[in-house]
Every structure is written in C-alpha cells, then in structure tokens.
PDB file of C-alpha atoms in Angstrom:
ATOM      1  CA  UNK A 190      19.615 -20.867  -6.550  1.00  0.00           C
ATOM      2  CA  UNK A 191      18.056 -24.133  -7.893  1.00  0.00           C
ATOM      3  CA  UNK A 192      16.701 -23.862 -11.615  1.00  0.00           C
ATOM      4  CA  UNK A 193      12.687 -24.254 -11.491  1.00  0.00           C
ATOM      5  CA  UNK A 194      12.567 -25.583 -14.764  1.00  0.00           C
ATOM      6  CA  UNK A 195      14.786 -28.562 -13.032  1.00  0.00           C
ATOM      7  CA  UNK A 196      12.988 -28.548  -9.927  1.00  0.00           C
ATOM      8  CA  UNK A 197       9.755 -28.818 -11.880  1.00  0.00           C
ATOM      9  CA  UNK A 198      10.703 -32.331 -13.437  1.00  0.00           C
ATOM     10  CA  UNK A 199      11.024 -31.118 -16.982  1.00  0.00           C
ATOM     11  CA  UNK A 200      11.442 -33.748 -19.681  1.00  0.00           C
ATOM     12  CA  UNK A 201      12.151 -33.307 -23.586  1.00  0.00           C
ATOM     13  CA  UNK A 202       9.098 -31.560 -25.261  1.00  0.00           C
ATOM     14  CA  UNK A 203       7.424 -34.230 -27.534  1.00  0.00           C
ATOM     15  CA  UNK A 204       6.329 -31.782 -30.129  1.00  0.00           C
ATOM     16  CA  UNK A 205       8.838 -31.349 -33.586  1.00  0.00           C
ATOM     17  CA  UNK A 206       9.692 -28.617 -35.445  1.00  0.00           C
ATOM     18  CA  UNK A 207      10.267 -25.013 -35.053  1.00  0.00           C
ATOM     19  CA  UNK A 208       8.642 -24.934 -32.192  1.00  0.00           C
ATOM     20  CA  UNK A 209      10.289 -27.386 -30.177  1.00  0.00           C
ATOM     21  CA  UNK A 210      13.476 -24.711 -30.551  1.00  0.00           C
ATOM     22  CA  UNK A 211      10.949 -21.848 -29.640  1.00  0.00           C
ATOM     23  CA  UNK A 212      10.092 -23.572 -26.291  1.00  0.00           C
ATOM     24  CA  UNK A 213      13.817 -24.484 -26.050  1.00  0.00           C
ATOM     25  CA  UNK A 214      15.001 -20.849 -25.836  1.00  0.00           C
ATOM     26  CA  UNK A 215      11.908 -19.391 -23.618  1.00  0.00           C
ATOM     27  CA  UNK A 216      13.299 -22.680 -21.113  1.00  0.00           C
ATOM     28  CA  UNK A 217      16.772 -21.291 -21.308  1.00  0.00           C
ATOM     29  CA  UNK A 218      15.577 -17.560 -20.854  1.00  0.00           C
ATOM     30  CA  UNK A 219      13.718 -18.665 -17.785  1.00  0.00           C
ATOM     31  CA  UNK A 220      16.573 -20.655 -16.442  1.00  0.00           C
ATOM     32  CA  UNK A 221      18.822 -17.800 -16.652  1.00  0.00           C
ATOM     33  CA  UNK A 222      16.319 -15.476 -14.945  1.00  0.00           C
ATOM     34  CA  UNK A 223      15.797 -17.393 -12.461  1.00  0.00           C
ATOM     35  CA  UNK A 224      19.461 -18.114 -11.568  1.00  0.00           C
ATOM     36  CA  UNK A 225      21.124 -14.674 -12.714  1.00  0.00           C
ATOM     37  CA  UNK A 226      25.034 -14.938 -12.527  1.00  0.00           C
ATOM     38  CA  UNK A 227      27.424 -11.740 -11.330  1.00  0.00           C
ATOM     39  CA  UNK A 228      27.290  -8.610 -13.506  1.00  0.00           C
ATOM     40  CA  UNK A 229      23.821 -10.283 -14.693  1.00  0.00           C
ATOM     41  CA  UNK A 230      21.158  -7.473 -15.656  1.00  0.00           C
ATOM     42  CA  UNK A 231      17.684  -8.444 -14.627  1.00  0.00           C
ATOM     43  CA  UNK A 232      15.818  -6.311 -16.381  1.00  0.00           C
ATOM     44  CA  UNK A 233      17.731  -7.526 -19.718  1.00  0.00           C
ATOM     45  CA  UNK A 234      16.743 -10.906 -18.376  1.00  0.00           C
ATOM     46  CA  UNK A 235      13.143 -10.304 -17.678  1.00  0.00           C
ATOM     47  CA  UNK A 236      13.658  -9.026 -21.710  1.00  0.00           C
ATOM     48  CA  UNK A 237      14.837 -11.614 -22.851  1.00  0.00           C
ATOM     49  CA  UNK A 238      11.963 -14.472 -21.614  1.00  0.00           C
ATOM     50  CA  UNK A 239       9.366 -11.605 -22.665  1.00  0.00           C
ATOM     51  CA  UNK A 240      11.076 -11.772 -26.118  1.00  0.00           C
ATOM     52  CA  UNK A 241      10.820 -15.867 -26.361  1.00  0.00           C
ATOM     53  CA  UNK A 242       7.477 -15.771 -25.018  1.00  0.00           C
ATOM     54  CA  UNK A 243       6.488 -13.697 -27.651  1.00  0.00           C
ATOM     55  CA  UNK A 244       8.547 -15.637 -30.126  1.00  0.00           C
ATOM     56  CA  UNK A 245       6.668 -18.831 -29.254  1.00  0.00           C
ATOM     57  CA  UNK A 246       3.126 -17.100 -28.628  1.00  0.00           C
ATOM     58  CA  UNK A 247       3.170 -16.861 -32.672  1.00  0.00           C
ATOM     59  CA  UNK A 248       3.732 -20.950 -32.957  1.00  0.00           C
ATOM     60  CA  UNK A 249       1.038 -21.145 -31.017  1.00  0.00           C
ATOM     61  CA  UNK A 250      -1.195 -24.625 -32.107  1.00  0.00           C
ATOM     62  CA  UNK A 251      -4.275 -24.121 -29.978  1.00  0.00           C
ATOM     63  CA  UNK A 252      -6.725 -22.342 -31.333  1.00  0.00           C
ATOM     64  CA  UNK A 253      -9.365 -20.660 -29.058  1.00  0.00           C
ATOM     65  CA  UNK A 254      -7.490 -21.517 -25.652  1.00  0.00           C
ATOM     66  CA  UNK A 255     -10.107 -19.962 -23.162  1.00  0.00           C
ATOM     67  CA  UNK A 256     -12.548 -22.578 -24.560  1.00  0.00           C
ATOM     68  CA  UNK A 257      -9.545 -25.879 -25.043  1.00  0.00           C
ATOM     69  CA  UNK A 258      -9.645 -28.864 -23.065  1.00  0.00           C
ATOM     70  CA  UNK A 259      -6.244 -28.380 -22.545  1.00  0.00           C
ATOM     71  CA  UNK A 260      -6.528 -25.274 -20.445  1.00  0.00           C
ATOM     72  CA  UNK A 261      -7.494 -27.649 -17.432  1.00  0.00           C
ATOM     73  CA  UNK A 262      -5.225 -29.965 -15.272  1.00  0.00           C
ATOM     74  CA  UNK A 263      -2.776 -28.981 -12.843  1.00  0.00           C
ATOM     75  CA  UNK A 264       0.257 -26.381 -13.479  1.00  0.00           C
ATOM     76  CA  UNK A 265       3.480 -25.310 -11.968  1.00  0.00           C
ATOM     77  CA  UNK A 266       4.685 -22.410 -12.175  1.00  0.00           C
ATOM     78  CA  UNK A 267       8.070 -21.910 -13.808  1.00  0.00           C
ATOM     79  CA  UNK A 268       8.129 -17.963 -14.114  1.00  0.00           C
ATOM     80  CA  UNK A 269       6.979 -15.124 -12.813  1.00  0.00           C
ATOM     81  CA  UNK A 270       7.709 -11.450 -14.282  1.00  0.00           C
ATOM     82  CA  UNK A 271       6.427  -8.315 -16.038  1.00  0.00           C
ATOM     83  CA  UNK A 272       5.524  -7.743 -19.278  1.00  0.00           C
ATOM     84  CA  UNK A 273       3.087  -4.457 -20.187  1.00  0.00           C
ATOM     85  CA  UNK A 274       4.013  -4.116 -23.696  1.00  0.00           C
ATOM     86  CA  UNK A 275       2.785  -8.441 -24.442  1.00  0.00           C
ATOM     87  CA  UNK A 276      -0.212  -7.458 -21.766  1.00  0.00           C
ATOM     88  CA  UNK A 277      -1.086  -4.207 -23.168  1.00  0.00           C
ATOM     89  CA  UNK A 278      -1.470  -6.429 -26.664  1.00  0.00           C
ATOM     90  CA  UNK A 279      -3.385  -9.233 -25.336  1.00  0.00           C
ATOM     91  CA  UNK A 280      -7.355  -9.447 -25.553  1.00  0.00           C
ATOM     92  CA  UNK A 281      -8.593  -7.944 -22.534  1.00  0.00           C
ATOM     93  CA  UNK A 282     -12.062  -6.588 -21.989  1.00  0.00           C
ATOM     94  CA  UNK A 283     -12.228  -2.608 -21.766  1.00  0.00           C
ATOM     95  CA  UNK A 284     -13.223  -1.161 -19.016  1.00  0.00           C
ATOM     96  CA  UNK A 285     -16.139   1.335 -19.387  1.00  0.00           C
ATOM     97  CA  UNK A 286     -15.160   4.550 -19.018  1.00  0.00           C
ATOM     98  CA  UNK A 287     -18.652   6.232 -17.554  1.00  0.00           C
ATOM     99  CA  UNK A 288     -18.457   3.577 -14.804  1.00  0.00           C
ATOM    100  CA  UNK A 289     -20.156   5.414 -11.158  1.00  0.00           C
ATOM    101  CA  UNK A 290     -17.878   6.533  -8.781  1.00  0.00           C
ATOM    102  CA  UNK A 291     -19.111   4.388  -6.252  1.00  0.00           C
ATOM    103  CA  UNK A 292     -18.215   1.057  -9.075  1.00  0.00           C
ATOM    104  CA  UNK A 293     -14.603   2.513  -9.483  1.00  0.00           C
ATOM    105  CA  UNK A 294     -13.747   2.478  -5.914  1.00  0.00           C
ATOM    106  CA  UNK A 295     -14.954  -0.747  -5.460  1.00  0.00           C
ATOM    107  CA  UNK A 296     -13.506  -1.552  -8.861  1.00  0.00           C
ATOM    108  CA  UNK A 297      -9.604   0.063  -7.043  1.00  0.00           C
ATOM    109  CA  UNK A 298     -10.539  -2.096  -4.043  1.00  0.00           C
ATOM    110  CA  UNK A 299     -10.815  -5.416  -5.475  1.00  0.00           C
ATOM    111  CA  UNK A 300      -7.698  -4.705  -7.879  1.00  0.00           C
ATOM    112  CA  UNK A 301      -5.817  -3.646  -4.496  1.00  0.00           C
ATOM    113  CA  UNK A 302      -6.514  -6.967  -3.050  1.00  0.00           C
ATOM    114  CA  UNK A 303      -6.379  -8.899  -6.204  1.00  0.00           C
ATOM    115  CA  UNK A 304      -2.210  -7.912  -6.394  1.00  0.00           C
ATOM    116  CA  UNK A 305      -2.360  -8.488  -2.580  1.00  0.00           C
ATOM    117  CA  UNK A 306      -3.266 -12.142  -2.979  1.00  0.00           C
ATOM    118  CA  UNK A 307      -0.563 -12.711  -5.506  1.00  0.00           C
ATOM    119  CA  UNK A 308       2.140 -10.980  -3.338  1.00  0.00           C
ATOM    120  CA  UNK A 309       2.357 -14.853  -2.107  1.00  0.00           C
ATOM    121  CA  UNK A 310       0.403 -16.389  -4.870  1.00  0.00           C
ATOM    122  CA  UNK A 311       2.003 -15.294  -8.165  1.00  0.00           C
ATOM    123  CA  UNK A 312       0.477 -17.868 -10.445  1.00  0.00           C
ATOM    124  CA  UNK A 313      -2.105 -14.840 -12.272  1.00  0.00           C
ATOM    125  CA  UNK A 314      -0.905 -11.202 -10.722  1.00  0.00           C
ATOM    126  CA  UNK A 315       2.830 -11.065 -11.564  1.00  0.00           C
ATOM    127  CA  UNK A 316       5.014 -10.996  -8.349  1.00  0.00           C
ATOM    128  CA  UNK A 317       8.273 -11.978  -8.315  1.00  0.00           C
ATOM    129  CA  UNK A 318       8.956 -15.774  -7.880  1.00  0.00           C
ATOM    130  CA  UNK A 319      12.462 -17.171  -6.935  1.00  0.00           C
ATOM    131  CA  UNK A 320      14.517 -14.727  -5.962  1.00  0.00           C
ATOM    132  CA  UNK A 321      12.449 -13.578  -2.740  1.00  0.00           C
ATOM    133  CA  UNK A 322      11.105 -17.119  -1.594  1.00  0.00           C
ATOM    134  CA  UNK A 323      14.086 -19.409  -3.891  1.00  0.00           C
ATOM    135  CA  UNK A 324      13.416 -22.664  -4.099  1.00  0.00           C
ATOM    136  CA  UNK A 325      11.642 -23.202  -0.772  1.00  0.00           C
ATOM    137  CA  UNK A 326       8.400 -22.464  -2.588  1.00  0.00           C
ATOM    138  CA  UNK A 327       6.215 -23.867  -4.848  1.00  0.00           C
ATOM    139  CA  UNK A 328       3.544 -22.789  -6.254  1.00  0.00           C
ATOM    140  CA  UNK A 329       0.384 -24.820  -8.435  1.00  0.00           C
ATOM    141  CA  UNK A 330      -2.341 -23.746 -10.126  1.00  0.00           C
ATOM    142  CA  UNK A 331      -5.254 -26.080 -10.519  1.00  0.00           C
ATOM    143  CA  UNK A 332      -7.982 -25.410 -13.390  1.00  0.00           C
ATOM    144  CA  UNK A 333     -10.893 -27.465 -13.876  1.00  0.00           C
ATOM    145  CA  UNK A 334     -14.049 -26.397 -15.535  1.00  0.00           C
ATOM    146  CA  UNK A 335     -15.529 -23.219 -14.145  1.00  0.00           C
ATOM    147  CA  UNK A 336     -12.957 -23.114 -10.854  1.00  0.00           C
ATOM    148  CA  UNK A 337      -9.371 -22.369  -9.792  1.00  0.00           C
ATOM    149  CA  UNK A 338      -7.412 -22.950  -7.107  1.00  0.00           C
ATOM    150  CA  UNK A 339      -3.858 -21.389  -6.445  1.00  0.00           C
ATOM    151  CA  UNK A 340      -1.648 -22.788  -3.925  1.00  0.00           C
ATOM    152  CA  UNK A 341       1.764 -22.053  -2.875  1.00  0.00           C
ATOM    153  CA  UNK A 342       3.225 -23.603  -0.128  1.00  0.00           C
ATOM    154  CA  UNK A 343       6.779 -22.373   1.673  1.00  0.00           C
ATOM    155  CA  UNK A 344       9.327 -24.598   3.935  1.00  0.00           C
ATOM    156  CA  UNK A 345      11.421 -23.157   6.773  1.00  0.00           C
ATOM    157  CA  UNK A 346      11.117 -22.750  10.438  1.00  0.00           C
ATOM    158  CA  UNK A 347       7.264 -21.342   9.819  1.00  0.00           C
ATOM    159  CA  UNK A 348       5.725 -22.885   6.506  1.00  0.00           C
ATOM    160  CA  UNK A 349       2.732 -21.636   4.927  1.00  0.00           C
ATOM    161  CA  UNK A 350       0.204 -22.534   2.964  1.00  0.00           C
ATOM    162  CA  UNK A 351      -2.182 -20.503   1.134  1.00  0.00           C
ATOM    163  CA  UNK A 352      -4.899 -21.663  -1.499  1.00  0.00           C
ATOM    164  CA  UNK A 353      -6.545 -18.405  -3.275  1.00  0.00           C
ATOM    165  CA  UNK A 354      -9.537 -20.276  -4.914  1.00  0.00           C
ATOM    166  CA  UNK A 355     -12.448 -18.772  -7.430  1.00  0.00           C
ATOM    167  CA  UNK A 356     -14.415 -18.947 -11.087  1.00  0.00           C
ATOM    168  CA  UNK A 357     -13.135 -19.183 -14.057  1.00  0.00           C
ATOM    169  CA  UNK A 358     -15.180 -18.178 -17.009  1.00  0.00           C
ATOM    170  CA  UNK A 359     -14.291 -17.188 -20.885  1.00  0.00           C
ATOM    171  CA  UNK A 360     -14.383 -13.732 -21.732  1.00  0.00           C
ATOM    172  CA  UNK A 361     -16.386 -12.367 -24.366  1.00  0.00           C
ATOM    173  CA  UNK A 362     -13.808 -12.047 -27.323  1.00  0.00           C
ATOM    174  CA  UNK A 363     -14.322  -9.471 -29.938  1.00  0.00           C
ATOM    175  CA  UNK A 364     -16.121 -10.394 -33.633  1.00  0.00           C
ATOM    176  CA  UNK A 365     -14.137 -13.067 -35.208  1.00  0.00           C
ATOM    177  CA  UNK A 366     -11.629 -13.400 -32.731  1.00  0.00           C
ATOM    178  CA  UNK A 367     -10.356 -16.615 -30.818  1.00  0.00           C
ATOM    179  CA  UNK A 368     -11.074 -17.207 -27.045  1.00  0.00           C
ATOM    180  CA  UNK A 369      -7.958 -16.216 -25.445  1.00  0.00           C
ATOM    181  CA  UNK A 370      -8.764 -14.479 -22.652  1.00  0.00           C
ATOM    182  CA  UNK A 371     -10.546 -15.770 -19.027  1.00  0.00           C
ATOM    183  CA  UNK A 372     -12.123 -14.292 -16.246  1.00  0.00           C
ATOM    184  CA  UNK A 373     -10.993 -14.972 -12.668  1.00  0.00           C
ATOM    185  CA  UNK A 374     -13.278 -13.574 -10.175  1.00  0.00           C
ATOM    186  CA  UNK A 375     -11.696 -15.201  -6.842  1.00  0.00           C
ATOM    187  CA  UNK A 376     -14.032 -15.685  -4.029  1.00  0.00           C
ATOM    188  CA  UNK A 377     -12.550 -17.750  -1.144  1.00  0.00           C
ATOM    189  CA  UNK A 378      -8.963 -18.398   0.241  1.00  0.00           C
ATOM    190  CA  UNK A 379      -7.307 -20.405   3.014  1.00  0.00           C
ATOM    191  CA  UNK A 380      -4.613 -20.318   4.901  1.00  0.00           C
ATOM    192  CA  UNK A 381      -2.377 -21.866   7.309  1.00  0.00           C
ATOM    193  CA  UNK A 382       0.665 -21.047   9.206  1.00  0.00           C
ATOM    194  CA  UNK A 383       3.055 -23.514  10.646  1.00  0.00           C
ATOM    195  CA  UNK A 384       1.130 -25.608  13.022  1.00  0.00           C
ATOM    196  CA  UNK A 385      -1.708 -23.287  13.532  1.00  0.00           C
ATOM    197  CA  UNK A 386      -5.086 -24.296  12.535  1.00  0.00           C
ATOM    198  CA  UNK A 387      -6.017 -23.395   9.101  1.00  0.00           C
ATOM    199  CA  UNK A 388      -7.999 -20.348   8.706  1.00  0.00           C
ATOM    200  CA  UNK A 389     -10.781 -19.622   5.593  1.00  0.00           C
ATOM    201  CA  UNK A 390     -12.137 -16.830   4.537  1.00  0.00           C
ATOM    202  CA  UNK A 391     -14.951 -15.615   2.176  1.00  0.00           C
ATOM    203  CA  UNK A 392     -14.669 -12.963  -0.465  1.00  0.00           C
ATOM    204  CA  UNK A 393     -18.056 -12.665  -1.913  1.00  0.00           C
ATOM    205  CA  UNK A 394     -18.416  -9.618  -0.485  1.00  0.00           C
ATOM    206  CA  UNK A 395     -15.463  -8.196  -2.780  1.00  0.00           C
ATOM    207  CA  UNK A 396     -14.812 -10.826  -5.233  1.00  0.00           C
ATOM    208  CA  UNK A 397     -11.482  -9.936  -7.101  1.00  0.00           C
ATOM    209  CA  UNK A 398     -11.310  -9.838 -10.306  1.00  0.00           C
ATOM    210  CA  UNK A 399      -8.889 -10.318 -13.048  1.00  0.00           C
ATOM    211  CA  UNK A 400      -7.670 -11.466 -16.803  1.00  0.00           C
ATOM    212  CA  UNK A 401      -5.408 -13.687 -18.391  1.00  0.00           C
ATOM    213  CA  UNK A 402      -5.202 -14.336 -21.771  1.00  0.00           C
ATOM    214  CA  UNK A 403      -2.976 -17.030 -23.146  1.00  0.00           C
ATOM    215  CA  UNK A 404      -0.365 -16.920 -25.409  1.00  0.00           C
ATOM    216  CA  UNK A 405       0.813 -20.290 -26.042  1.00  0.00           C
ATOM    217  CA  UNK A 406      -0.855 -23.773 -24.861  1.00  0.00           C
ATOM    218  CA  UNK A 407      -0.242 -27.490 -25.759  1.00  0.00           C
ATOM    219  CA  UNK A 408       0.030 -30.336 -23.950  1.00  0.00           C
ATOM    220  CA  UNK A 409       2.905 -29.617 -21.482  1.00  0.00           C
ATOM    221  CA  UNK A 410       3.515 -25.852 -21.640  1.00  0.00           C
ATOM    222  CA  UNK A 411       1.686 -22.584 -21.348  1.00  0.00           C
ATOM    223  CA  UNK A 412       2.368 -18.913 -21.467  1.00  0.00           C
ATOM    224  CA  UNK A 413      -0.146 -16.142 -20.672  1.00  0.00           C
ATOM    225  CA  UNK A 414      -0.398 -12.547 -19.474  1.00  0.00           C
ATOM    226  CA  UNK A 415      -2.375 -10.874 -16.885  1.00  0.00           C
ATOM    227  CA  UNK A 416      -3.957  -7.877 -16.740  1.00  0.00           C
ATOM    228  CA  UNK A 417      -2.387  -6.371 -14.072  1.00  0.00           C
ATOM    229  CA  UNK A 418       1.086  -6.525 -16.429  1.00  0.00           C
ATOM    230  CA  UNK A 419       2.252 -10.565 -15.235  1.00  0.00           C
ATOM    231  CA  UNK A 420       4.039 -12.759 -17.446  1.00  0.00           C
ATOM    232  CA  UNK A 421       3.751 -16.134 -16.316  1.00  0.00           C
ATOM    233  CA  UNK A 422       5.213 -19.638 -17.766  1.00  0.00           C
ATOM    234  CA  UNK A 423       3.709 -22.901 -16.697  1.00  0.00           C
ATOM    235  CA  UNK A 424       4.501 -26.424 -16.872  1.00  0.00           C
ATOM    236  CA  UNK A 425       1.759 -29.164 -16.890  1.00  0.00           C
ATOM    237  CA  UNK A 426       2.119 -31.034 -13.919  1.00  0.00           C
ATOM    238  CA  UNK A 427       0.479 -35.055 -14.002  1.00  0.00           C
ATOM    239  CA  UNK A 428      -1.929 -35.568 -11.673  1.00  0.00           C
ATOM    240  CA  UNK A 429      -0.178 -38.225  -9.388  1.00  0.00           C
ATOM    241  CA  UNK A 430       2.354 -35.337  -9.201  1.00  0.00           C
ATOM    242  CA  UNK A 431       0.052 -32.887  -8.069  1.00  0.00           C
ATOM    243  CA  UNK A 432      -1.917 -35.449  -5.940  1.00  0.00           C
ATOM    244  CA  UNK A 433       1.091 -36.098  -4.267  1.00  0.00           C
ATOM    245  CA  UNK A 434       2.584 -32.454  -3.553  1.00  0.00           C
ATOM    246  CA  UNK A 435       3.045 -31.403  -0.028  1.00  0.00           C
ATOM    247  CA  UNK A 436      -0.595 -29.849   1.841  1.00  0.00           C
ATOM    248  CA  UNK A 437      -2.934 -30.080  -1.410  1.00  0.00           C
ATOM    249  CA  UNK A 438      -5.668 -31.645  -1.211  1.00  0.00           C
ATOM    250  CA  UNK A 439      -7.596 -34.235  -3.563  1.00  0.00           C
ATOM    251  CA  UNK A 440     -10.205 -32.043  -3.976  1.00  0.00           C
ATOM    252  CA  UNK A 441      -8.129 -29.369  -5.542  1.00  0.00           C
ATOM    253  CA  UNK A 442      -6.681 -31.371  -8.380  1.00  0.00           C
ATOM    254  CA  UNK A 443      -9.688 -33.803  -9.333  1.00  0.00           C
TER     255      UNK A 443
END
C-alpha cells in the first residue's frame, strides 16, 4: 500500500528542536500504520501514533488554536484512527444531562448521521482511512473563517466524489483555558457518482453536529481529536495544490 505521508508530498519540517523529532516519530508511526507488514498488530499500531500524538500535543507552540490564523487553509489527511482515552481528555463541551426526550433523540439522530457522513469522509468522525479505500482516495479538508468543506474523492471503474460542507465556530472554553476546541454543525453535502450528475442536498433540517479540539498546530502539521473518539493527522496542503486536486472546486479552497 502506498505511504500517505509520501503520497501527500511531505517535505522536511522547518521547525528545530525537540519537536522536529516529536513530529518525526508521529510521521513514522503513521507510516507504519498505514502500511502494516506480516505479523503486524494494528491495534499496537493505532497505539503507537496515539502515543506520538500525545507526545507532540505537549510541544505544542500555538496557543489558543480554535481562535489561530493558522487553523485555516487547506489540509490532507494523513491519518485516520481511534483514540478515546486523548478524546475523553480533550476540551469538549458537556452535554446537559436534563436535556427533553424529544432533544436527545434528535440529539442520537444527528450523531447517527454525523458518523454516517464520515463513513466516506473521515477528515472529523474517525473512520478508517487506507486500508479500506488504499491509496485510490484522497481526502481534503478546507477551513476558512466560519465554514468547512470535506471532500474525498475515489478512482476506479465508478469514482466518487463527496463534499460534506458546514460552520465552523469556537467553542466556549472553560475559565482560563485556551481555545482548543470547534464546533462543526454541517449543513449541506454533495455528491457525485461516476458520470452521473451531481446531486446536493440540504441538512438544515438536522444539522449534525460535532467537536474537535486540537492538539498540535503550526504551520505544516496538525493533530486533533473528535468527539465521537477520531484521531486524525493532517498535513497543510498549499493552495495551488489544493486548487489543482482532482473535482474541487475554487470556491472550496479560496
């Protein structure tokens, strides 16, 4: 299987220091992952990246990243796994436990189709990326201020492309504590099968919502955890890249 730190165009990190190893080792982790070898373990795999990731979450040089420039741009994903103990740690909002029975279901509905979505869009939810799809997918997400867009798009006989798209806003963080933590509440997708006509689709009516806080951001790399238990790594991807990538469209990356 071709490594997706490779296929993403990765070049030597420009920062120094300790953390340039830290990033080093999460790379390695995710390499491995991604392209296990016989008598290979993936749980102890999926281990090991959650240990780097946590390893370089406390080098961390951006402060408040919810509210940091450098949260926007255009990013391609790397990795994909699970992680509950990193998301049960991050900075989530709590739920409120006298919520109506009538909110909860709704509540159950738009966390069903929230993991739904990322079944083939695994940028925020956590689904597994690589081994299912390989390299024959890729998969950017786009965050500018206020709005995301997530698109993965799949080769073969019958390509797809869907684009999951919706708000992006900082969640409240406690007293005293950094912005870590965003809000995506998605409310539109698109899709399109091989030479079919594309087909949209509104989701006001359910809106799914979810929460990633971030670990680790600088210029080039970032590492954050959903709510729903994802681990995800990312690698900044330049804008004539992104502008350029198969079946996205200017509007998406501007």
């Amino acid at each position: 299987m071709k490594d997706q730190a490779a296929a993403g165009g990765l070049q030597p990190f420009s920062s120094s220091g300790h953390a340039v190893e830290l990033k080093q080792a999460l790379l390695q982790a995710v390499s491995r992952s991604n392209n296990p070898q016989p008598g290979d373990s993936p749980p102890k795999l999926e281990r090991a990246v959650e240990a780097a990731a946590e390893a370089l979450s406390a080098a961390n040089p951006t402060a408040g990243p919810a509210v940091s420039k450098l949260l926007n741009g255009s990013w391609a994903l790397l990795y994909s796994g699970r992680s509950r103990r990193l998301a049960a740690a991050a900075a989530f909002p709590s739920s409120s436990a006298a919520a109506p029975s009538l909110r909860e279901a709704l509540q159950a509905a738009s966390d069903a189709a929230y993991s739904a979505f990322y079944k083939y869009v695994p940028v925020l939810a956590g689904s597994a990326v690589g081994r299912a799809r390989g390299s024959s997918a890729t998969n950017l997400q786009v965050l500018k201020p206020g709005r995301v867009d997530n698109v993965v798009t799949t080769k073969g006989p019958l390509p797809l492309r869907l684009c999951v798209s919706g708000s992006v806003e900082t969640a409240r963080p406690a007293s005293g504590a950094a912005a870590t933590c965003v809000a995506v509440r998605f409310d539109s997708f698109t899709v399109r099968l091989g030479g079919l006509p594309e087909t949209a689709l509104s989701l006001g009516w359910l809106r799914p919502l979810g929460y990633v806080d971030t670990l680790y951001l600088d210029e080039e790399l970032r590492v954050s955890v959903g709510d729903k238990g994802g681990l995800f790594v990312l690698r900044r991807v330049a804008e004539r890249d992104a502008a350029a990538a198969p079946d996205v469209p200017p509007a998406a990356w501007r």
